[in-house]
Amino acid sequence: MFVSGETAEPSAETTGIIEEIVRQQVVEILSQCNEYAIRAGRRTIHVHDLFFLIRRDKAKSSRLKTFLSWKDVRKTAKDTDEKGGDADIGGDDPLGADAGGGAGPVVGDAAKKNKRNKVILPWDLQSFYSEQVPEREDEEDEDEQETNFATLQRLKTADERTKNMTKDEYVHWSDCRQASFTFRKGKRFREWAGFGVVTDSKPNDDIIDILGFLTFEMVQTLTEEALKVKAEEDLYKTRTGGEDAQSKKRKRETGLFDPPEEGNTPVGPTHVREAFRRLQRRANSGRAKINMGPPKALQRTKLQLI
């Protein structure tokens, strides 16, 4: 939450509500993926099932493809290092640079092995052909353009949040940025998410990493929306003169010798619940609704993914 813009210390109730919402989202993801796997005649959940759930959010899907591509690059580089490094990079210098500081070109098979592979999904056009057109390094497809745009927006937001931080505050912010539901907590995460209860599928490392990526995105989206709700509430209180709606007195302007105002109050449970309600409402809007089934009182409201 601190990385997403929450500078105050939230209460345990607030973090508990966010954790419960995220858990409900993960259970819904596993339930839908399990249904897709059964329809496809499979017993296990595949990575493509998770991509299919977020296919409408092209920016998130593109970021996830980039995440998996770089994960494969790191894994390949690690395996190469463990085998003794068959290919040298930039001569004898481990940094691949000469004495003057100029970076040397990557030689040998290291460039091919460490090249980022593109994730191709079954419904992509490239999957219909056995041979692929060689990619050009100077051109970007639509997915990469959306990813770059979203990345620039996030970097801009992060720069606005950190530009006035001290060194210690920025170090703490960087540590919080690496927080994860799954890193070094795979067994606990499986029990928390409901593997073995919601689905009998045994997840591989890619499934766990994707769920960790999605849970981080959920917490960030919820926190940002809750901050907007809190800002609207604070603005309303300022205009109306405080929390007491019956009081008609205007709030007196701050004088020169008045004591300083209290620090920012953290996001509360009501802000998180309202943020979740708004996110659910946005997901449902814009779709035609035809009542062909039982009365609304008997219908189960479908949980929309954040």
PDB file of C-alpha atoms in Angstrom:
ATOM      1  CA  MET A   1       0.000   0.000   0.000  1.00  0.00           C
ATOM      2  CA  PHE A   2       2.899   2.324   0.700  1.00  0.00           C
ATOM      3  CA  VAL A   3       4.179   1.840  -2.839  1.00  0.00           C
ATOM      4  CA  SER A   4       0.714   2.646  -4.209  1.00  0.00           C
ATOM      5  CA  GLY A   5       0.628   6.057  -2.516  1.00  0.00           C
ATOM      6  CA  GLU A   6      -0.517   5.386   1.057  1.00  0.00           C
ATOM      7  CA  THR A   7       1.935   7.365   3.176  1.00  0.00           C
ATOM      8  CA  ALA A   8       0.189   6.852   6.537  1.00  0.00           C
ATOM      9  CA  GLU A   9       0.134   3.641   8.536  1.00  0.00           C
ATOM     10  CA  PRO A  10      -3.107   1.749   7.829  1.00  0.00           C
ATOM     11  CA  SER A  11      -4.864  -0.164  10.567  1.00  0.00           C
ATOM     12  CA  ALA A  12      -4.865  -3.945  10.853  1.00  0.00           C
ATOM     13  CA  GLU A  13      -8.574  -3.949   9.969  1.00  0.00           C
ATOM     14  CA  THR A  14      -7.876  -2.129   6.704  1.00  0.00           C
ATOM     15  CA  THR A  15      -5.086  -4.484   5.648  1.00  0.00           C
ATOM     16  CA  GLY A  16      -7.228  -7.442   6.681  1.00  0.00           C
ATOM     17  CA  ILE A  17     -10.078  -6.300   4.431  1.00  0.00           C
ATOM     18  CA  ILE A  18      -7.705  -5.846   1.498  1.00  0.00           C
ATOM     19  CA  GLU A  19      -6.224  -9.294   2.090  1.00  0.00           C
ATOM     20  CA  GLU A  20      -9.703 -10.852   2.193  1.00  0.00           C
ATOM     21  CA  ILE A  21     -10.720  -9.088  -1.042  1.00  0.00           C
ATOM     22  CA  VAL A  22      -7.551 -10.272  -2.768  1.00  0.00           C
ATOM     23  CA  ARG A  23      -8.138 -13.804  -1.497  1.00  0.00           C
ATOM     24  CA  GLN A  24     -11.678 -13.760  -2.903  1.00  0.00           C
ATOM     25  CA  GLN A  25     -10.263 -12.615  -6.213  1.00  0.00           C
ATOM     26  CA  VAL A  26      -7.682 -15.429  -6.257  1.00  0.00           C
ATOM     27  CA  VAL A  27     -10.341 -18.020  -5.413  1.00  0.00           C
ATOM     28  CA  GLU A  28     -12.516 -16.672  -8.245  1.00  0.00           C
ATOM     29  CA  ILE A  29      -9.554 -16.853 -10.638  1.00  0.00           C
ATOM     30  CA  LEU A  30      -8.834 -20.460  -9.702  1.00  0.00           C
ATOM     31  CA  SER A  31     -12.508 -21.402  -9.975  1.00  0.00           C
ATOM     32  CA  GLN A  32     -12.848 -19.961 -13.469  1.00  0.00           C
ATOM     33  CA  CYS A  33      -9.531 -21.449 -14.600  1.00  0.00           C
ATOM     34  CA  ASN A  34     -10.618 -24.827 -13.264  1.00  0.00           C
ATOM     35  CA  GLU A  35     -13.809 -24.577 -15.341  1.00  0.00           C
ATOM     36  CA  TYR A  36     -11.774 -23.742 -18.453  1.00  0.00           C
ATOM     37  CA  ALA A  37      -9.497 -26.719 -17.832  1.00  0.00           C
ATOM     38  CA  ILE A  38     -12.466 -29.092 -17.425  1.00  0.00           C
ATOM     39  CA  ARG A  39     -14.014 -27.827 -20.660  1.00  0.00           C
ATOM     40  CA  ALA A  40     -10.721 -28.389 -22.454  1.00  0.00           C
ATOM     41  CA  GLY A  41     -10.474 -31.933 -21.060  1.00  0.00           C
ATOM     42  CA  ARG A  42      -7.496 -31.167 -18.828  1.00  0.00           C
ATOM     43  CA  ARG A  43      -6.951 -31.943 -15.170  1.00  0.00           C
ATOM     44  CA  THR A  44      -4.512 -29.126 -14.508  1.00  0.00           C
ATOM     45  CA  ILE A  45      -4.674 -25.365 -14.886  1.00  0.00           C
ATOM     46  CA  HIS A  46      -2.518 -23.944 -17.645  1.00  0.00           C
ATOM     47  CA  VAL A  47      -0.887 -20.547 -17.973  1.00  0.00           C
ATOM     48  CA  HIS A  48      -3.148 -19.831 -20.957  1.00  0.00           C
ATOM     49  CA  ASP A  49      -6.194 -20.079 -18.686  1.00  0.00           C
ATOM     50  CA  LEU A  50      -4.928 -17.185 -16.583  1.00  0.00           C
ATOM     51  CA  PHE A  51      -4.180 -15.126 -19.672  1.00  0.00           C
ATOM     52  CA  PHE A  52      -7.680 -15.833 -20.974  1.00  0.00           C
ATOM     53  CA  LEU A  53      -9.202 -14.297 -17.840  1.00  0.00           C
ATOM     54  CA  ILE A  54      -7.393 -10.976 -18.292  1.00  0.00           C
ATOM     55  CA  ARG A  55      -7.456 -10.921 -22.100  1.00  0.00           C
ATOM     56  CA  ARG A  56      -9.709  -7.818 -22.160  1.00  0.00           C
ATOM     57  CA  ASP A  57      -7.198  -5.800 -20.135  1.00  0.00           C
ATOM     58  CA  LYS A  58      -4.567  -5.512 -22.843  1.00  0.00           C
ATOM     59  CA  ALA A  59      -2.196  -3.383 -20.775  1.00  0.00           C
ATOM     60  CA  LYS A  60      -2.130  -5.873 -17.895  1.00  0.00           C
ATOM     61  CA  SER A  61      -1.853  -8.818 -20.292  1.00  0.00           C
ATOM     62  CA  SER A  62       1.098  -7.154 -22.027  1.00  0.00           C
ATOM     63  CA  ARG A  63       2.855  -6.477 -18.718  1.00  0.00           C
ATOM     64  CA  LEU A  64       2.347 -10.093 -17.732  1.00  0.00           C
ATOM     65  CA  LYS A  65       3.840 -11.296 -21.022  1.00  0.00           C
ATOM     66  CA  THR A  66       6.853  -9.067 -20.433  1.00  0.00           C
ATOM     67  CA  PHE A  67       7.149 -10.380 -16.871  1.00  0.00           C
ATOM     68  CA  LEU A  68       7.216 -14.007 -18.046  1.00  0.00           C
ATOM     69  CA  SER A  69       9.636 -13.226 -20.874  1.00  0.00           C
ATOM     70  CA  TRP A  70      12.192 -11.656 -18.555  1.00  0.00           C
ATOM     71  CA  LYS A  71      11.696 -14.468 -16.062  1.00  0.00           C
ATOM     72  CA  ASP A  72      12.699 -16.927 -18.789  1.00  0.00           C
ATOM     73  CA  VAL A  73      15.748 -14.782 -19.619  1.00  0.00           C
ATOM     74  CA  ARG A  74      16.877 -14.755 -15.975  1.00  0.00           C
ATOM     75  CA  LYS A  75      16.373 -18.501 -15.693  1.00  0.00           C
ATOM     76  CA  THR A  76      18.390 -19.133 -18.867  1.00  0.00           C
ATOM     77  CA  ALA A  77      21.186 -16.845 -17.714  1.00  0.00           C
ATOM     78  CA  LYS A  78      21.268 -18.549 -14.316  1.00  0.00           C
ATOM     79  CA  ASP A  79      21.482 -21.998 -15.900  1.00  0.00           C
ATOM     80  CA  THR A  80      24.304 -20.779 -18.139  1.00  0.00           C
ATOM     81  CA  ASP A  81      26.247 -19.449 -15.151  1.00  0.00           C
ATOM     82  CA  GLU A  82      25.802 -22.703 -13.248  1.00  0.00           C
ATOM     83  CA  LYS A  83      27.215 -24.652 -16.196  1.00  0.00           C
ATOM     84  CA  GLY A  84      30.342 -22.524 -16.180  1.00  0.00           C
ATOM     85  CA  GLY A  85      29.465 -19.929 -18.802  1.00  0.00           C
ATOM     86  CA  ASP A  86      29.958 -21.511 -22.209  1.00  0.00           C
ATOM     87  CA  ALA A  87      30.013 -18.117 -23.911  1.00  0.00           C
ATOM     88  CA  ASP A  88      32.022 -15.101 -22.821  1.00  0.00           C
ATOM     89  CA  ILE A  89      30.544 -11.633 -22.791  1.00  0.00           C
ATOM     90  CA  GLY A  90      32.841  -8.778 -23.730  1.00  0.00           C
ATOM     91  CA  GLY A  91      36.135 -10.699 -23.361  1.00  0.00           C
ATOM     92  CA  ASP A  92      37.688 -11.313 -19.939  1.00  0.00           C
ATOM     93  CA  ASP A  93      35.876  -8.401 -18.278  1.00  0.00           C
ATOM     94  CA  PRO A  94      32.839  -9.818 -16.421  1.00  0.00           C
ATOM     95  CA  LEU A  95      30.987  -6.570 -17.018  1.00  0.00           C
ATOM     96  CA  GLY A  96      31.518  -6.731 -20.742  1.00  0.00           C
ATOM     97  CA  ALA A  97      33.229  -3.309 -20.880  1.00  0.00           C
ATOM     98  CA  ASP A  98      36.702  -2.132 -21.794  1.00  0.00           C
ATOM     99  CA  ALA A  99      38.949   0.013 -19.660  1.00  0.00           C
ATOM    100  CA  GLY A 100      37.491   3.205 -21.097  1.00  0.00           C
ATOM    101  CA  GLY A 101      33.987   2.342 -19.911  1.00  0.00           C
ATOM    102  CA  GLY A 102      32.506   1.484 -23.308  1.00  0.00           C
ATOM    103  CA  ALA A 103      30.275  -1.572 -23.374  1.00  0.00           C
ATOM    104  CA  GLY A 104      31.460  -4.267 -25.731  1.00  0.00           C
ATOM    105  CA  PRO A 105      29.096  -6.246 -27.946  1.00  0.00           C
ATOM    106  CA  VAL A 106      27.714  -9.561 -26.784  1.00  0.00           C
ATOM    107  CA  VAL A 107      29.441 -12.371 -28.636  1.00  0.00           C
ATOM    108  CA  GLY A 108      29.005 -16.093 -28.974  1.00  0.00           C
ATOM    109  CA  ASP A 109      25.762 -17.865 -28.255  1.00  0.00           C
ATOM    110  CA  ALA A 110      25.007 -15.758 -25.174  1.00  0.00           C
ATOM    111  CA  ALA A 111      23.054 -13.214 -27.201  1.00  0.00           C
ATOM    112  CA  LYS A 112      20.775 -15.909 -28.578  1.00  0.00           C
ATOM    113  CA  LYS A 113      20.344 -17.703 -25.271  1.00  0.00           C
ATOM    114  CA  ASN A 114      19.649 -14.533 -23.288  1.00  0.00           C
ATOM    115  CA  LYS A 115      17.314 -13.053 -25.863  1.00  0.00           C
ATOM    116  CA  ARG A 116      13.829 -12.387 -24.547  1.00  0.00           C
ATOM    117  CA  ASN A 117      11.370 -14.842 -26.051  1.00  0.00           C
ATOM    118  CA  LYS A 118       7.938 -13.644 -27.005  1.00  0.00           C
ATOM    119  CA  VAL A 119       4.985 -15.293 -25.272  1.00  0.00           C
ATOM    120  CA  ILE A 120       2.568 -16.645 -27.889  1.00  0.00           C
ATOM    121  CA  LEU A 121      -0.938 -17.601 -26.776  1.00  0.00           C
ATOM    122  CA  PRO A 122      -3.175 -20.160 -28.522  1.00  0.00           C
ATOM    123  CA  TRP A 123      -5.535 -17.455 -29.814  1.00  0.00           C
ATOM    124  CA  ASP A 124      -2.730 -15.281 -31.208  1.00  0.00           C
ATOM    125  CA  LEU A 125      -2.303 -15.186 -34.967  1.00  0.00           C
ATOM    126  CA  GLN A 126       1.295 -16.418 -34.737  1.00  0.00           C
ATOM    127  CA  SER A 127       0.177 -19.702 -33.168  1.00  0.00           C
ATOM    128  CA  PHE A 128      -1.643 -20.717 -36.375  1.00  0.00           C
ATOM    129  CA  TYR A 129       1.611 -21.129 -38.302  1.00  0.00           C
ATOM    130  CA  SER A 130       4.465 -23.547 -37.781  1.00  0.00           C
ATOM    131  CA  GLU A 131       7.112 -21.021 -38.863  1.00  0.00           C
ATOM    132  CA  GLN A 132       7.426 -17.525 -37.492  1.00  0.00           C
ATOM    133  CA  VAL A 133       8.571 -14.369 -39.223  1.00  0.00           C
ATOM    134  CA  PRO A 134      11.899 -13.187 -37.754  1.00  0.00           C
ATOM    135  CA  GLU A 135      11.394 -10.244 -35.432  1.00  0.00           C
ATOM    136  CA  ARG A 136      13.029  -6.909 -36.049  1.00  0.00           C
ATOM    137  CA  GLU A 137      14.628  -5.184 -33.102  1.00  0.00           C
ATOM    138  CA  ASP A 138      13.650  -1.709 -34.324  1.00  0.00           C
ATOM    139  CA  GLU A 139       9.907  -2.320 -34.466  1.00  0.00           C
ATOM    140  CA  GLU A 140       7.312  -2.773 -31.732  1.00  0.00           C
ATOM    141  CA  ASP A 141       3.962  -4.499 -31.910  1.00  0.00           C
ATOM    142  CA  GLU A 142       0.765  -3.185 -30.363  1.00  0.00           C
ATOM    143  CA  ASP A 143       1.281  -5.119 -27.131  1.00  0.00           C
ATOM    144  CA  GLU A 144       4.736  -3.654 -26.600  1.00  0.00           C
ATOM    145  CA  GLN A 145       3.462  -0.147 -27.311  1.00  0.00           C
ATOM    146  CA  GLU A 146       0.723  -0.524 -24.709  1.00  0.00           C
ATOM    147  CA  THR A 147       3.209  -1.975 -22.255  1.00  0.00           C
ATOM    148  CA  ASN A 148       5.639   0.890 -22.785  1.00  0.00           C
ATOM    149  CA  PHE A 149       2.880   3.480 -22.381  1.00  0.00           C
ATOM    150  CA  ALA A 150       1.624   1.874 -19.156  1.00  0.00           C
ATOM    151  CA  THR A 151       5.184   1.561 -17.862  1.00  0.00           C
ATOM    152  CA  LEU A 152       5.896   5.229 -18.535  1.00  0.00           C
ATOM    153  CA  GLN A 153       2.725   6.232 -16.718  1.00  0.00           C
ATOM    154  CA  ARG A 154       3.687   4.130 -13.706  1.00  0.00           C
ATOM    155  CA  LEU A 155       7.222   5.479 -13.679  1.00  0.00           C
ATOM    156  CA  LYS A 156       5.842   9.012 -13.803  1.00  0.00           C
ATOM    157  CA  THR A 157       3.527   8.289 -10.882  1.00  0.00           C
ATOM    158  CA  ALA A 158       6.336   6.667  -8.910  1.00  0.00           C
ATOM    159  CA  ASP A 159       8.563   9.678  -9.572  1.00  0.00           C
ATOM    160  CA  GLU A 160       5.882  12.026  -8.238  1.00  0.00           C
ATOM    161  CA  ARG A 161       5.560   9.942  -5.077  1.00  0.00           C
ATOM    162  CA  THR A 162       9.280   9.698  -4.385  1.00  0.00           C
ATOM    163  CA  LYS A 163      10.713  13.037  -5.516  1.00  0.00           C
ATOM    164  CA  ASN A 164      10.414  14.587  -2.032  1.00  0.00           C
ATOM    165  CA  MET A 165      11.593  11.519  -0.100  1.00  0.00           C
ATOM    166  CA  THR A 166      14.767  11.358   1.908  1.00  0.00           C
ATOM    167  CA  LYS A 167      17.365   8.670   1.340  1.00  0.00           C
ATOM    168  CA  ASP A 168      16.051   6.448   4.140  1.00  0.00           C
ATOM    169  CA  GLU A 169      12.449   6.894   2.998  1.00  0.00           C
ATOM    170  CA  TYR A 170      13.357   5.953  -0.562  1.00  0.00           C
ATOM    171  CA  VAL A 171      15.244   2.850   0.616  1.00  0.00           C
ATOM    172  CA  HIS A 172      12.167   1.825   2.607  1.00  0.00           C
ATOM    173  CA  TRP A 173       9.953   2.514  -0.427  1.00  0.00           C
ATOM    174  CA  SER A 174      12.214   0.353  -2.603  1.00  0.00           C
ATOM    175  CA  ASP A 175      12.020  -2.517  -0.100  1.00  0.00           C
ATOM    176  CA  CYS A 176       8.230  -2.258  -0.004  1.00  0.00           C
ATOM    177  CA  ARG A 177       8.148  -2.291  -3.786  1.00  0.00           C
ATOM    178  CA  GLN A 178       9.582  -5.822  -3.729  1.00  0.00           C
ATOM    179  CA  ALA A 179       6.829  -7.138  -1.456  1.00  0.00           C
ATOM    180  CA  SER A 180       5.098 -10.221  -2.801  1.00  0.00           C
ATOM    181  CA  PHE A 181       2.426 -12.714  -1.820  1.00  0.00           C
ATOM    182  CA  THR A 182       4.403 -15.596  -3.282  1.00  0.00           C
ATOM    183  CA  PHE A 183       8.168 -14.924  -3.047  1.00  0.00           C
ATOM    184  CA  ARG A 184       9.649 -17.555  -0.684  1.00  0.00           C
ATOM    185  CA  LYS A 185       6.123 -18.246   0.573  1.00  0.00           C
ATOM    186  CA  GLY A 186       4.980 -20.772  -2.023  1.00  0.00           C
ATOM    187  CA  LYS A 187       3.589 -23.371   0.383  1.00  0.00           C
ATOM    188  CA  ARG A 188       1.731 -20.842   2.519  1.00  0.00           C
ATOM    189  CA  PHE A 189       0.365 -19.143  -0.577  1.00  0.00           C
ATOM    190  CA  ARG A 190      -0.984 -22.427  -1.938  1.00  0.00           C
ATOM    191  CA  GLU A 191      -2.848 -23.049   1.317  1.00  0.00           C
ATOM    192  CA  TRP A 192      -4.039 -19.432   1.470  1.00  0.00           C
ATOM    193  CA  ALA A 193      -5.284 -19.430  -2.140  1.00  0.00           C
ATOM    194  CA  GLY A 194      -7.175 -22.700  -1.803  1.00  0.00           C
ATOM    195  CA  PHE A 195      -5.168 -25.137  -3.897  1.00  0.00           C
ATOM    196  CA  GLY A 196      -6.481 -28.559  -3.047  1.00  0.00           C
ATOM    197  CA  VAL A 197      -9.870 -27.115  -2.046  1.00  0.00           C
ATOM    198  CA  VAL A 198     -10.945 -24.866  -4.898  1.00  0.00           C
ATOM    199  CA  THR A 199      -9.062 -26.931  -7.453  1.00  0.00           C
ATOM    200  CA  ASP A 200      -7.184 -30.218  -7.351  1.00  0.00           C
ATOM    201  CA  SER A 201      -4.647 -28.920  -9.847  1.00  0.00           C
ATOM    202  CA  LYS A 202      -1.038 -28.800  -8.689  1.00  0.00           C
ATOM    203  CA  PRO A 203       0.335 -25.418  -9.806  1.00  0.00           C
ATOM    204  CA  ASN A 204       3.770 -25.048 -11.341  1.00  0.00           C
ATOM    205  CA  ASP A 205       6.123 -22.146 -10.721  1.00  0.00           C
ATOM    206  CA  ASP A 206       4.714 -20.071 -13.599  1.00  0.00           C
ATOM    207  CA  ILE A 207       1.184 -20.287 -12.183  1.00  0.00           C
ATOM    208  CA  ILE A 208       2.375 -19.164  -8.749  1.00  0.00           C
ATOM    209  CA  ASP A 209       4.418 -16.303 -10.234  1.00  0.00           C
ATOM    210  CA  ILE A 210       1.471 -15.106 -12.340  1.00  0.00           C
ATOM    211  CA  LEU A 211      -0.825 -15.157  -9.312  1.00  0.00           C
ATOM    212  CA  GLY A 212       1.801 -13.209  -7.379  1.00  0.00           C
ATOM    213  CA  PHE A 213       1.914 -10.654 -10.182  1.00  0.00           C
ATOM    214  CA  LEU A 214      -1.881 -10.352 -10.260  1.00  0.00           C
ATOM    215  CA  THR A 215      -2.215 -10.030  -6.467  1.00  0.00           C
ATOM    216  CA  PHE A 216       0.304  -7.170  -6.463  1.00  0.00           C
ATOM    217  CA  GLU A 217      -1.744  -5.447  -9.175  1.00  0.00           C
ATOM    218  CA  MET A 218      -4.935  -5.958  -7.157  1.00  0.00           C
ATOM    219  CA  VAL A 219      -3.505  -4.373  -4.012  1.00  0.00           C
ATOM    220  CA  GLN A 220      -2.185  -1.447  -6.030  1.00  0.00           C
ATOM    221  CA  THR A 221      -5.506  -0.883  -7.823  1.00  0.00           C
ATOM    222  CA  LEU A 222      -7.505  -1.128  -4.593  1.00  0.00           C
ATOM    223  CA  THR A 223      -5.183   1.260  -2.761  1.00  0.00           C
ATOM    224  CA  GLU A 224      -5.210   3.857  -5.529  1.00  0.00           C
ATOM    225  CA  GLU A 225      -9.007   3.753  -5.755  1.00  0.00           C
ATOM    226  CA  ALA A 226      -9.346   3.930  -1.957  1.00  0.00           C
ATOM    227  CA  LEU A 227      -7.091   7.005  -1.919  1.00  0.00           C
ATOM    228  CA  LYS A 228      -9.399   8.660  -4.455  1.00  0.00           C
ATOM    229  CA  VAL A 229     -12.394   7.883  -2.235  1.00  0.00           C
ATOM    230  CA  LYS A 230     -10.613   9.320   0.793  1.00  0.00           C
ATOM    231  CA  ALA A 231      -9.623  12.466  -1.133  1.00  0.00           C
ATOM    232  CA  GLU A 232     -13.252  13.030  -2.140  1.00  0.00           C
ATOM    233  CA  GLU A 233     -14.355  12.544   1.467  1.00  0.00           C
ATOM    234  CA  ASP A 234     -11.722  14.958   2.777  1.00  0.00           C
ATOM    235  CA  LEU A 235     -12.750  17.557   0.192  1.00  0.00           C
ATOM    236  CA  TYR A 236     -16.394  17.203   1.201  1.00  0.00           C
ATOM    237  CA  LYS A 237     -15.522  17.602   4.880  1.00  0.00           C
ATOM    238  CA  THR A 238     -13.480  20.703   4.107  1.00  0.00           C
ATOM    239  CA  ARG A 239     -16.316  22.322   2.180  1.00  0.00           C
ATOM    240  CA  THR A 240     -19.006  21.438   4.713  1.00  0.00           C
ATOM    241  CA  GLY A 241     -16.928  22.304   7.787  1.00  0.00           C
ATOM    242  CA  GLY A 242     -16.099  18.942   9.285  1.00  0.00           C
ATOM    243  CA  GLU A 243     -17.747  15.636  10.079  1.00  0.00           C
ATOM    244  CA  ASP A 244     -20.701  17.129  11.983  1.00  0.00           C
ATOM    245  CA  ALA A 245     -23.347  17.597   9.307  1.00  0.00           C
ATOM    246  CA  GLN A 246     -25.719  19.437  11.706  1.00  0.00           C
ATOM    247  CA  SER A 247     -23.209  22.175  12.416  1.00  0.00           C
ATOM    248  CA  LYS A 248     -23.725  25.196  10.158  1.00  0.00           C
ATOM    249  CA  LYS A 249     -20.541  26.944  11.192  1.00  0.00           C
ATOM    250  CA  ARG A 250     -17.854  27.354   8.637  1.00  0.00           C
ATOM    251  CA  LYS A 251     -14.428  26.055   9.352  1.00  0.00           C
ATOM    252  CA  ARG A 252     -12.200  28.925  10.427  1.00  0.00           C
ATOM    253  CA  GLU A 253      -9.149  29.561   8.284  1.00  0.00           C
ATOM    254  CA  THR A 254      -5.811  28.641   9.791  1.00  0.00           C
ATOM    255  CA  GLY A 255      -4.204  31.590  11.562  1.00  0.00           C
ATOM    256  CA  LEU A 256      -0.588  32.517  11.941  1.00  0.00           C
ATOM    257  CA  PHE A 257      -0.301  31.320  15.554  1.00  0.00           C
ATOM    258  CA  ASP A 258      -2.530  28.277  15.275  1.00  0.00           C
ATOM    259  CA  PRO A 259      -0.928  24.913  16.072  1.00  0.00           C
ATOM    260  CA  PRO A 260      -0.067  22.718  13.086  1.00  0.00           C
ATOM    261  CA  GLU A 261      -2.754  20.425  11.760  1.00  0.00           C
ATOM    262  CA  GLU A 262      -2.562  16.695  12.336  1.00  0.00           C
ATOM    263  CA  GLY A 263      -0.885  14.481   9.797  1.00  0.00           C
ATOM    264  CA  ASN A 264      -2.696  12.654   7.070  1.00  0.00           C
ATOM    265  CA  THR A 265      -5.060  10.005   8.312  1.00  0.00           C
ATOM    266  CA  PRO A 266      -4.671   6.577   6.715  1.00  0.00           C
ATOM    267  CA  VAL A 267      -7.135   4.882   4.422  1.00  0.00           C
ATOM    268  CA  GLY A 268      -9.902   3.233   6.420  1.00  0.00           C
ATOM    269  CA  PRO A 269     -12.051   0.148   5.938  1.00  0.00           C
ATOM    270  CA  THR A 270     -14.953   2.225   4.584  1.00  0.00           C
ATOM    271  CA  HIS A 271     -12.694   3.665   1.863  1.00  0.00           C
ATOM    272  CA  VAL A 272     -11.545   0.192   0.817  1.00  0.00           C
ATOM    273  CA  ARG A 273     -15.107  -1.145   0.679  1.00  0.00           C
ATOM    274  CA  GLU A 274     -16.265   1.819  -1.404  1.00  0.00           C
ATOM    275  CA  ALA A 275     -13.274   1.410  -3.720  1.00  0.00           C
ATOM    276  CA  PHE A 276     -14.106  -2.259  -4.210  1.00  0.00           C
ATOM    277  CA  ARG A 277     -17.755  -1.368  -4.907  1.00  0.00           C
ATOM    278  CA  ARG A 278     -16.712   1.166  -7.540  1.00  0.00           C
ATOM    279  CA  LEU A 279     -14.370  -1.281  -9.229  1.00  0.00           C
ATOM    280  CA  GLN A 280     -17.152  -3.866  -9.386  1.00  0.00           C
ATOM    281  CA  ARG A 281     -19.566  -1.295 -10.780  1.00  0.00           C
ATOM    282  CA  ARG A 282     -17.131  -0.242 -13.511  1.00  0.00           C
ATOM    283  CA  ALA A 283     -16.654  -3.826 -14.576  1.00  0.00           C
ATOM    284  CA  ASN A 284     -20.396  -4.363 -14.909  1.00  0.00           C
ATOM    285  CA  SER A 285     -21.175  -1.140 -16.746  1.00  0.00           C
ATOM    286  CA  GLY A 286     -21.365  -0.945 -20.513  1.00  0.00           C
ATOM    287  CA  ARG A 287     -22.737  -4.438 -21.035  1.00  0.00           C
ATOM    288  CA  ALA A 288     -26.187  -5.319 -22.257  1.00  0.00           C
ATOM    289  CA  LYS A 289     -28.215  -7.206 -19.680  1.00  0.00           C
ATOM    290  CA  ILE A 290     -30.997  -9.565 -20.660  1.00  0.00           C
ATOM    291  CA  ASN A 291     -32.940 -11.245 -17.898  1.00  0.00           C
ATOM    292  CA  MET A 292     -33.504 -14.752 -19.262  1.00  0.00           C
ATOM    293  CA  GLY A 293     -33.217 -16.633 -16.001  1.00  0.00           C
ATOM    294  CA  PRO A 294     -34.743 -16.705 -12.535  1.00  0.00           C
ATOM    295  CA  PRO A 295     -35.653 -13.544 -10.608  1.00  0.00           C
ATOM    296  CA  LYS A 296     -32.853 -11.297  -9.416  1.00  0.00           C
ATOM    297  CA  ALA A 297     -33.387 -12.400  -5.832  1.00  0.00           C
ATOM    298  CA  LEU A 298     -32.249 -15.909  -6.817  1.00  0.00           C
ATOM    299  CA  GLN A 299     -29.350 -14.873  -9.035  1.00  0.00           C
ATOM    300  CA  ARG A 300     -25.770 -14.904  -7.783  1.00  0.00           C
ATOM    301  CA  THR A 301     -23.894 -11.714  -8.562  1.00  0.00           C
ATOM    302  CA  LYS A 302     -20.741 -12.639 -10.432  1.00  0.00           C
ATOM    303  CA  LEU A 303     -17.535 -11.375  -8.868  1.00  0.00           C
ATOM    304  CA  GLN A 304     -15.625  -9.208 -11.314  1.00  0.00           C
ATOM    305  CA  LEU A 305     -11.851  -9.428 -11.366  1.00  0.00           C
ATOM    306  CA  ILE A 306      -9.936  -6.300 -10.425  1.00  0.00           C
TER     307      ILE A 306
END
